[in-house]
Amino acid sequence: MLRPIRRALLSVSDKTGLVDFARELVTKYGVELIATGGTRKALADAGLPVKDIAELTKFPEMLDGRVKSLHPAIFAGLLAKRDKPEHMATLAEHNLPEIDLVVCNLYPFEQTVAKPGVTEAEAIENIDIGGPCMVRAAAKNFASVAVVTSHDQYAELLANMSPEGETGEGFRGHLAAAAFARIATYDRAIADYFLMNVGWTERPDRWDSAMQPVFARSSIFMRYGENPHQKAAFYTEPGITRPCVATAEQLHGKELSYNNILDLDSALNLAREFAGPACVVVKHNNPCGAAVADKLADAFNAAWGGDPLSAFGGIIAFNKPVDAATASAIMDPRAKRFVECVIAPDYEPHALDALKKWKENVRLLKTGELTGFPQGLDYRRVDGGLLVQTRDYGADKPEEWKVATKRKPTDEEFQALHFAWFVCKHVKSNAIVLAKGSQVVGVGAGQMSRVVSVEIAVKKAGDKSKGSVLASDAFFPFPDNVHAAAAAGVTAIIQPGGSVKDKDSIDACDQHGIAMLFTGVRHFRH
């Protein structure tokens, strides 16, 4: 049924497009405006006729604005069924006006808690109370009331109003669905914040998805998923602002694929582990090359050179802006490289121009300066359920690593072990990484047997295994891993320790003159 909009209640934190929208309502459709504090001021300053909400409630805002819209005069006007005579009689008896439109975007809770160093008090004060209540009331009564929860919907509402200022019930239902989704997202963000701040032991009984499809390109949907017969879409966390794949800006190249996003996320999260200029090459969600150097171009050459065969067609991630020298190294015609994607904090103008001209389809993504590590919770879907865990960051304390063998690692070995250990945590288990200095020379990933992972890493490294160090994401259950490493020329090992047969591996290391560190931390990545 068509319903006219005669009176609108506006209360917005984000005032983008507010004045122009409200002016259209007033001048074209003669809508009466009612607004709360800051919204009323913005409209009045623009010369628009607007009533303060207190004129309806006959009650002033109080408690620093915490109480202003929670009043029967507001909610009766929102919830009254226009086709129910008893409801309309009640409004008339108490001289309460009908409210036909609610325009309300909520306090910026998600943006507030995304800021570094936000205090609990700041977070709490950005939890909207009256706004969600008004939105829910309007959405519940969509048969008579329209509700707008984002400035993105202003033009849509105006386009769907008849010359008489009426809206159809189907369109109001569409707005109501968006409103309820927004409230659900908002409440989920608040629940997640409380969960992370009160501690992991205080968790809710149910987990609900607060994801929304906002990875805006030509469509939120991808051409297909992991394989062509699978459909796929990319969803991002609401309010996400930190530098990551979800917020990265694509500067060049064709549309990203499902697998691209998985690999970009893996590559970027490893690259951000390092303070110095670092490059990571990922293939099929495992790093096949990684390096740190004084110059980014040198880091790239070392990362690619660790396993050029596997690197072909891979994803490249940098933790520093790509300069002209690094772009030249990537494009070196002698190497005949094929690269799917490059992701970096930024690109120097000459580097970006050159890379765009190099390959028409190579995807170039810009994240902005990398700060910190991924936050929040890690979700993984299984049939019939959802696994949730905190992220694998912050557990390592190199100053507490213990020397398990008779021989201590040299300073050079320790630095190489430190580098290899942080690469290893990003490799699929069973994970083995061989490194020389700050260069990965061999990786064994995803094997059912750890010694087979060692053998694969050694094969990948070839002669580079001589004088290398080895990192293992979990303990050695048998000394065969040590013997295989020793035969390849490995001089030092880092692993969590904790096996009932640790002594066997320690004795094997002592037998071969290998130094071994125990970290006390495991990094399985399934």
C-alpha positions as semicolon CSV with decimal commas, in nm:
position;residue;x (nm);y (nm);z (nm)
1;M;0,000;0,000;0,000
2;L;0,119;0,349;-0,077
3;R;0,185;0,566;0,228
4;P;0,272;0,938;0,224
5;I;0,571;1,079;0,409
6;R;0,443;1,385;0,589
7;R;0,676;1,387;0,891
8;A;1,038;1,270;0,921
9;L;1,254;1,215;1,227
10;L;1,625;1,263;1,157
11;S;1,912;1,170;1,388
12;V;2,244;1,103;1,216
13;S;2,608;1,085;1,319
14;D;2,738;1,085;0,961
15;K;2,590;1,398;0,806
16;T;2,711;1,329;0,451
17;G;2,444;1,450;0,208
18;L;2,203;1,530;0,491
19;V;2,121;1,891;0,406
20;D;2,058;1,832;0,035
21;F;1,842;1,530;0,114
22;A;1,638;1,713;0,378
23;R;1,597;2,016;0,153
24;E;1,449;1,793;-0,117
25;L;1,204;1,646;0,133
26;V;1,093;1,992;0,242
27;T;1,083;2,181;-0,087
28;K;0,948;1,908;-0,314
29;Y;0,724;1,712;-0,079
30;G;0,650;1,950;0,210
31;V;0,778;1,705;0,471
32;E;0,791;1,829;0,832
33;L;1,136;1,775;0,985
34;I;1,204;1,674;1,345
35;A;1,563;1,620;1,456
36;T;1,791;1,559;1,751
37;G;2,073;1,787;1,875
38;G;2,355;1,798;1,621
39;T;2,132;1,696;1,331
40;R;1,881;1,971;1,413
41;K;2,161;2,228;1,429
42;A;2,302;2,124;1,091
43;L;1,959;2,155;0,930
44;A;1,877;2,485;1,100
45;D;2,216;2,630;1,004
46;A;2,129;2,546;0,644
47;G;1,810;2,749;0,676
48;L;1,569;2,456;0,681
49;P;1,260;2,454;0,904
50;V;1,317;2,188;1,169
51;K;1,168;2,109;1,509
52;D;1,369;1,989;1,804
53;I;1,269;1,643;1,924
54;A;1,202;1,797;2,266
55;E;0,900;1,973;2,114
56;L;0,740;1,630;2,073
57;T;0,856;1,469;2,396
58;K;0,808;1,782;2,610
59;F;1,125;1,662;2,779
60;P;1,481;1,791;2,738
61;E;1,779;1,580;2,636
62;M;1,953;1,458;2,951
63;L;2,251;1,260;3,082
64;D;2,489;1,416;2,825
65;G;2,256;1,321;2,542
66;R;2,221;0,958;2,646
67;V;1,844;1,007;2,676
68;K;1,662;1,204;2,409
69;S;1,452;0,984;2,178
70;L;1,345;0,710;2,421
71;H;0,996;0,842;2,484
72;P;0,636;0,726;2,415
73;A;0,574;1,036;2,206
74;I;0,834;0,908;1,960
75;F;0,767;0,538;1,965
76;A;0,390;0,566;1,958
77;G;0,421;0,772;1,640
78;L;0,649;0,509;1,490
79;L;0,469;0,191;1,596
80;A;0,103;0,285;1,557
81;K;-0,065;0,079;1,285
82;R;-0,224;0,327;1,047
83;D;-0,496;0,079;0,948
84;K;-0,596;-0,001;1,307
85;P;-0,856;0,246;1,438
86;E;-0,771;0,178;1,803
87;H;-0,407;0,277;1,743
88;M;-0,502;0,595;1,561
89;A;-0,752;0,683;1,833
90;T;-0,481;0,647;2,095
91;L;-0,254;0,886;1,905
92;A;-0,538;1,137;1,879
93;E;-0,628;1,102;2,247
94;H;-0,274;1,187;2,355
95;N;-0,214;1,439;2,076
96;L;0,080;1,237;1,939
97;P;0,187;1,288;1,575
98;E;0,251;1,008;1,327
99;I;0,613;0,971;1,216
100;D;0,637;0,841;0,859
101;L;1,013;0,835;0,802
102;V;1,313;0,768;1,025
103;V;1,656;0,875;0,900
104;C;1,918;0,742;1,137
105;N;2,275;0,626;1,094
106;L;2,421;0,510;1,421
107;Y;2,705;0,627;1,645
108;P;3,032;0,525;1,474
109;F;3,113;0,236;1,708
110;E;3,298;0,023;1,453
111;Q;3,515;0,315;1,337
112;T;3,586;0,416;1,696
113;V;3,712;0,077;1,814
114;A;3,919;0,039;1,496
115;K;4,135;0,337;1,597
116;P;4,470;0,254;1,761
117;G;4,472;0,317;2,135
118;V;4,097;0,366;2,175
119;T;3,995;0,354;2,540
120;E;3,713;0,149;2,683
121;A;3,534;0,470;2,784
122;E;3,546;0,598;2,424
123;A;3,412;0,268;2,295
124;I;3,126;0,261;2,545
125;E;3,018;0,616;2,467
126;N;2,991;0,524;2,099
127;I;2,735;0,252;2,162
128;D;2,411;0,392;2,023
129;I;2,095;0,315;2,224
130;G;1,814;0,537;2,101
131;G;1,913;0,508;1,735
132;P;1,882;0,129;1,706
133;C;1,553;0,144;1,899
134;M;1,405;0,397;1,655
135;V;1,535;0,201;1,357
136;R;1,388;-0,125;1,486
137;A;1,053;0,038;1,558
138;A;1,033;0,193;1,213
139;A;1,143;-0,129;1,042
140;K;0,891;-0,334;1,240
141;N;0,615;-0,102;1,121
142;F;0,736;-0,091;0,759
143;A;0,374;-0,130;0,649
144;S;0,343;0,240;0,730
145;V;0,691;0,379;0,804
146;A;1,004;0,409;0,590
147;V;1,350;0,385;0,747
148;V;1,685;0,499;0,608
149;T;2,008;0,390;0,781
150;S;2,277;0,516;0,540
151;H;2,336;0,827;0,332
152;D;2,380;0,586;0,039
153;Q;2,001;0,533;0,053
154;Y;1,900;0,901;0,024
155;A;1,889;0,904;-0,355
156;E;1,717;0,565;-0,359
157;L;1,437;0,687;-0,132
158;L;1,381;1,005;-0,332
159;A;1,373;0,805;-0,655
160;N;1,105;0,576;-0,509
161;M;0,876;0,854;-0,385
162;S;0,573;0,935;-0,595
163;P;0,495;1,297;-0,693
164;E;0,266;1,298;-0,390
165;G;0,551;1,190;-0,161
166;E;0,429;0,834;-0,121
167;T;0,631;0,511;-0,095
168;G;0,522;0,157;-0,172
169;E;0,510;-0,118;0,088
170;G;0,751;-0,334;-0,113
171;F;1,013;-0,062;-0,111
172;R;0,959;0,004;0,259
173;G;1,008;-0,366;0,320
174;H;1,335;-0,348;0,130
175;L;1,447;-0,060;0,352
176;A;1,336;-0,251;0,663
177;A;1,544;-0,553;0,567
178;A;1,851;-0,332;0,523
179;A;1,776;-0,167;0,859
180;F;1,753;-0,496;1,049
181;A;2,074;-0,613;0,881
182;R;2,248;-0,293;0,989
183;I;2,133;-0,336;1,350
184;A;2,250;-0,699;1,349
185;T;2,589;-0,595;1,215
186;Y;2,615;-0,316;1,470
187;D;2,525;-0,539;1,764
188;R;2,765;-0,809;1,643
189;A;3,050;-0,556;1,635
190;I;2,970;-0,450;1,991
191;A;2,949;-0,812;2,108
192;D;3,285;-0,891;1,947
193;Y;3,442;-0,589;2,116
194;F;3,313;-0,698;2,456
195;L;3,426;-1,053;2,392
196;M;3,782;-0,947;2,315
197;N;3,796;-0,705;2,610
198;V;3,647;-0,923;2,882
199;G;3,860;-1,219;2,779
200;W;3,834;-1,535;2,575
201;T;3,680;-1,734;2,861
202;E;3,373;-1,508;2,860
203;R;3,232;-1,603;2,523
204;P;2,872;-1,596;2,402
205;D;2,678;-1,917;2,353
206;R;2,629;-1,852;1,982
207;W;2,839;-1,714;1,700
208;D;2,667;-1,515;1,430
209;S;2,817;-1,388;1,110
210;A;2,854;-1,011;1,097
211;M;3,009;-1,012;0,752
212;Q;2,869;-0,806;0,470
213;P;2,945;-0,798;0,097
214;V;3,127;-0,471;0,044
215;F;3,433;-0,555;-0,165
216;A;3,321;-0,309;-0,430
217;R;3,433;-0,376;-0,783
218;S;3,211;-0,449;-1,078
219;S;3,025;-0,688;-0,851
220;I;3,059;-0,834;-0,504
221;F;3,049;-1,174;-0,668
222;M;3,350;-1,336;-0,831
223;R;3,357;-1,524;-1,156
224;Y;3,389;-1,846;-0,956
225;G;3,542;-1,995;-0,644
226;E;3,839;-2,226;-0,611
227;N;3,716;-2,403;-0,925
228;P;3,500;-2,287;-1,217
229;H;3,192;-2,484;-1,107
230;Q;3,187;-2,309;-0,766
231;K;3,020;-1,972;-0,704
232;A;3,196;-1,723;-0,475
233;A;3,177;-1,378;-0,319
234;F;3,403;-1,176;-0,094
235;Y;3,272;-1,043;0,238
236;T;3,448;-0,801;0,468
237;E;3,416;-0,724;0,836
238;P;3,198;-0,419;0,905
239;G;3,390;-0,107;0,998
240;I;3,727;-0,254;0,893
241;T;3,987;0,021;0,841
242;R;4,326;-0,137;0,909
243;P;4,565;-0,211;0,619
244;C;4,481;-0,557;0,484
245;V;4,356;-0,731;0,172
246;A;3,996;-0,634;0,250
247;T;4,077;-0,262;0,253
248;A;4,340;-0,265;-0,021
249;E;4,285;-0,049;-0,328
250;Q;4,330;-0,224;-0,661
251;L;4,529;0,007;-0,887
252;H;4,561;-0,210;-1,196
253;G;4,482;-0,544;-1,351
254;K;4,187;-0,771;-1,404
255;E;3,939;-0,878;-1,137
256;L;4,072;-1,064;-0,836
257;S;3,983;-1,429;-0,796
258;Y;3,890;-1,632;-0,488
259;N;4,235;-1,793;-0,484
260;N;4,407;-1,456;-0,538
261;I;4,251;-1,319;-0,220
262;L;4,356;-1,621;-0,013
263;D;4,713;-1,598;-0,142
264;L;4,732;-1,220;-0,105
265;D;4,622;-1,248;0,257
266;S;4,884;-1,514;0,330
267;A;5,163;-1,323;0,158
268;L;5,081;-0,989;0,320
269;N;5,053;-1,136;0,670
270;L;5,399;-1,289;0,637
271;A;5,554;-0,974;0,490
272;R;5,431;-0,765;0,783
273;E;5,621;-0,990;1,026
274;F;5,944;-0,807;0,940
275;A;6,065;-0,456;1,016
276;G;6,328;-0,434;0,742
277;P;6,248;-0,429;0,368
278;A;6,091;-0,769;0,300
279;C;5,948;-0,957;0,005
280;V;5,734;-1,271;0,012
281;V;5,636;-1,493;-0,279
282;V;5,333;-1,717;-0,220
283;K;5,208;-2,002;-0,436
284;H;4,899;-2,205;-0,350
285;N;4,875;-2,042;-0,007
286;N;5,231;-2,131;0,096
287;P;5,541;-1,910;0,085
288;C;5,786;-2,047;-0,169
289;G;6,020;-1,751;-0,126
290;A;6,087;-1,488;0,136
291;A;6,374;-1,254;0,212
292;V;6,474;-0,944;0,406
293;A;6,745;-0,707;0,282
294;D;6,868;-0,350;0,315
295;K;6,700;-0,260;-0,015
296;L;6,359;-0,378;-0,134
297;A;6,488;-0,475;-0,478
298;D;6,749;-0,701;-0,316
299;A;6,479;-0,856;-0,098
300;F;6,272;-0,929;-0,408
301;N;6,564;-1,086;-0,598
302;A;6,649;-1,304;-0,299
303;A;6,288;-1,408;-0,239
304;W;6,230;-1,500;-0,603
305;G;6,571;-1,662;-0,630
306;G;6,500;-1,898;-0,340
307;D;6,277;-2,112;-0,563
308;P;6,223;-1,955;-0,908
309;L;6,043;-2,262;-1,040
310;S;5,771;-2,245;-0,776
311;A;5,758;-1,864;-0,783
312;F;5,636;-1,860;-1,145
313;G;5,273;-1,744;-1,141
314;G;5,290;-1,651;-0,774
315;I;5,172;-1,367;-0,553
316;I;5,428;-1,106;-0,440
317;A;5,391;-0,906;-0,119
318;F;5,610;-0,623;0,009
319;N;5,611;-0,450;0,346
320;K;5,755;-0,125;0,204
321;P;5,652;0,095;-0,092
322;V;5,767;-0,041;-0,427
323;D;6,035;0,183;-0,576
324;A;6,161;0,205;-0,932
325;A;6,452;-0,032;-0,868
326;T;6,219;-0,299;-0,732
327;A;5,979;-0,258;-1,023
328;S;6,271;-0,296;-1,265
329;A;6,378;-0,615;-1,087
330;I;6,027;-0,760;-1,115
331;M;6,007;-0,672;-1,487
332;D;6,358;-0,792;-1,578
333;P;6,299;-0,932;-1,932
334;R;6,574;-1,190;-1,889
335;A;6,376;-1,360;-1,611
336;K;6,054;-1,391;-1,813
337;R;5,848;-1,377;-1,495
338;F;5,477;-1,438;-1,471
339;V;5,320;-1,273;-1,168
340;E;4,952;-1,291;-1,070
341;C;4,940;-1,009;-0,813
342;V;5,159;-0,758;-0,631
343;I;5,049;-0,610;-0,299
344;A;5,240;-0,337;-0,118
345;P;5,183;-0,037;0,110
346;D;5,232;0,195;-0,186
347;Y;5,413;0,246;-0,518
348;E;5,639;0,527;-0,630
349;P;5,478;0,693;-0,935
350;H;5,745;0,575;-1,182
351;A;5,728;0,222;-1,042
352;L;5,349;0,211;-1,071
353;D;5,351;0,344;-1,427
354;A;5,614;0,091;-1,531
355;L;5,432;-0,205;-1,376
356;K;5,104;-0,102;-1,538
357;K;5,272;-0,098;-1,880
358;W;5,454;-0,425;-1,810
359;K;5,153;-0,655;-1,795
360;E;4,793;-0,567;-1,873
361;N;4,646;-0,826;-1,636
362;V;4,883;-0,816;-1,338
363;R;4,683;-0,706;-1,034
364;L;4,847;-0,427;-0,835
365;L;4,710;-0,360;-0,487
366;K;4,790;-0,081;-0,242
367;T;4,724;-0,122;0,132
368;G;4,868;0,191;0,289
369;E;5,137;0,174;0,557
370;L;5,135;-0,161;0,736
371;T;5,076;-0,118;1,107
372;G;5,057;-0,399;1,359
373;F;4,917;-0,744;1,292
374;P;4,572;-0,878;1,204
375;Q;4,328;-0,817;1,488
376;G;4,008;-0,978;1,609
377;L;3,909;-1,340;1,570
378;D;3,982;-1,604;1,309
379;Y;3,679;-1,786;1,167
380;R;3,671;-2,112;0,976
381;R;3,360;-2,282;0,846
382;V;3,304;-2,656;0,870
383;D;2,996;-2,853;0,772
384;G;2,732;-2,770;1,032
385;G;2,941;-2,534;1,241
386;L;3,192;-2,254;1,279
387;L;3,537;-2,274;1,436
388;V;3,652;-1,957;1,609
389;Q;3,993;-1,879;1,756
390;T;4,218;-1,587;1,839
391;R;4,486;-1,513;1,583
392;D;4,835;-1,661;1,594
393;Y;5,025;-1,349;1,693
394;G;5,215;-1,240;2,001
395;A;5,305;-1,579;2,148
396;D;5,675;-1,578;2,052
397;K;5,936;-1,448;2,295
398;P;6,281;-1,497;2,136
399;E;6,451;-1,385;2,456
400;E;6,305;-1,696;2,622
401;W;6,415;-1,946;2,357
402;K;6,628;-2,219;2,508
403;V;6,941;-2,385;2,374
404;A;6,875;-2,760;2,394
405;T;7,209;-2,884;2,261
406;K;7,571;-2,874;2,370
407;R;7,653;-2,622;2,099
408;K;7,492;-2,280;2,100
409;P;7,402;-2,123;1,767
410;T;7,637;-1,853;1,646
411;D;7,506;-1,499;1,616
412;E;7,467;-1,548;1,241
413;E;7,282;-1,875;1,294
414;F;7,055;-1,719;1,555
415;Q;6,954;-1,440;1,317
416;A;6,884;-1,693;1,043
417;L;6,686;-1,912;1,285
418;H;6,482;-1,611;1,396
419;F;6,398;-1,529;1,034
420;A;6,317;-1,890;0,942
421;W;6,094;-1,933;1,248
422;F;5,865;-1,644;1,154
423;V;5,843;-1,766;0,795
424;C;5,765;-2,119;0,915
425;K;5,454;-2,012;1,108
426;H;5,298;-1,908;0,775
427;V;5,363;-2,243;0,604
428;K;5,102;-2,520;0,603
429;S;5,181;-2,793;0,852
430;N;5,381;-3,014;0,859
431;A;5,607;-2,715;0,789
432;I;5,982;-2,708;0,735
433;V;6,176;-2,400;0,623
434;L;6,544;-2,385;0,528
435;A;6,708;-2,043;0,534
436;K;7,045;-1,883;0,478
437;G;7,081;-1,546;0,640
438;S;6,753;-1,372;0,567
439;Q;6,665;-1,574;0,258
440;V;6,440;-1,880;0,234
441;V;6,611;-2,147;0,026
442;G;6,373;-2,440;0,068
443;V;6,022;-2,512;0,195
444;G;5,844;-2,838;0,272
445;A;5,473;-2,787;0,333
446;G;5,154;-2,975;0,406
447;Q;5,297;-3,326;0,429
448;M;5,156;-3,602;0,648
449;S;5,509;-3,696;0,758
450;R;5,746;-3,434;0,898
451;V;6,056;-3,609;0,766
452;V;5,903;-3,599;0,417
453;S;5,865;-3,221;0,459
454;V;6,236;-3,208;0,548
455;E;6,322;-3,409;0,238
456;I;6,113;-3,180;0,015
457;A;6,270;-2,865;0,162
458;V;6,617;-3,011;0,109
459;K;6,534;-3,106;-0,250
460;K;6,405;-2,754;-0,318
461;A;6,719;-2,599;-0,168
462;G;6,964;-2,820;-0,354
463;D;7,323;-2,715;-0,284
464;K;7,192;-2,414;-0,087
465;S;7,100;-2,648;0,196
466;K;7,468;-2,670;0,293
467;G;7,526;-2,423;0,573
468;S;7,154;-2,345;0,608
469;V;6,937;-2,344;0,920
470;L;6,608;-2,529;0,962
471;A;6,279;-2,428;1,126
472;S;6,003;-2,674;1,211
473;D;5,655;-2,553;1,311
474;A;5,612;-2,838;1,563
475;F;5,834;-3,074;1,757
476;F;6,030;-3,365;1,610
477;P;5,868;-3,696;1,708
478;F;6,175;-3,889;1,589
479;P;6,543;-3,811;1,530
480;D;6,512;-3,905;1,160
481;N;6,438;-3,537;1,092
482;V;6,773;-3,438;1,242
483;H;6,962;-3,706;1,051
484;A;6,805;-3,593;0,721
485;A;6,888;-3,230;0,798
486;A;7,246;-3,316;0,891
487;A;7,294;-3,511;0,569
488;A;7,186;-3,200;0,377
489;G;7,438;-2,977;0,557
490;V;7,203;-2,798;0,801
491;T;7,399;-2,641;1,087
492;A;7,125;-2,526;1,326
493;I;6,760;-2,607;1,402
494;I;6,473;-2,425;1,570
495;Q;6,160;-2,608;1,685
496;P;5,905;-2,589;1,969
497;G;6,025;-2,888;2,167
498;G;5,787;-3,074;2,395
499;S;5,803;-3,425;2,250
500;V;5,842;-3,722;2,483
501;K;6,134;-3,810;2,258
502;D;6,304;-3,471;2,265
503;K;6,619;-3,630;2,404
504;D;6,655;-3,848;2,094
505;S;6,655;-3,539;1,871
506;I;6,891;-3,352;2,105
507;D;7,134;-3,646;2,106
508;A;7,119;-3,663;1,726
509;C;7,199;-3,291;1,702
510;D;7,493;-3,332;1,941
511;Q;7,613;-3,626;1,734
512;H;7,619;-3,409;1,419
513;G;7,738;-3,089;1,587
514;I;7,410;-2,913;1,514
515;A;7,284;-2,636;1,744
516;M;6,915;-2,652;1,835
517;L;6,678;-2,399;1,994
518;F;6,346;-2,477;2,164
519;T;6,088;-2,200;2,137
520;G;5,818;-2,349;2,357
521;V;5,560;-2,229;2,100
522;R;5,395;-2,433;1,825
523;H;5,266;-2,281;1,499
524;F;5,043;-2,535;1,327
525;R;4,867;-2,389;1,023
526;H;4,609;-2,630;0,885
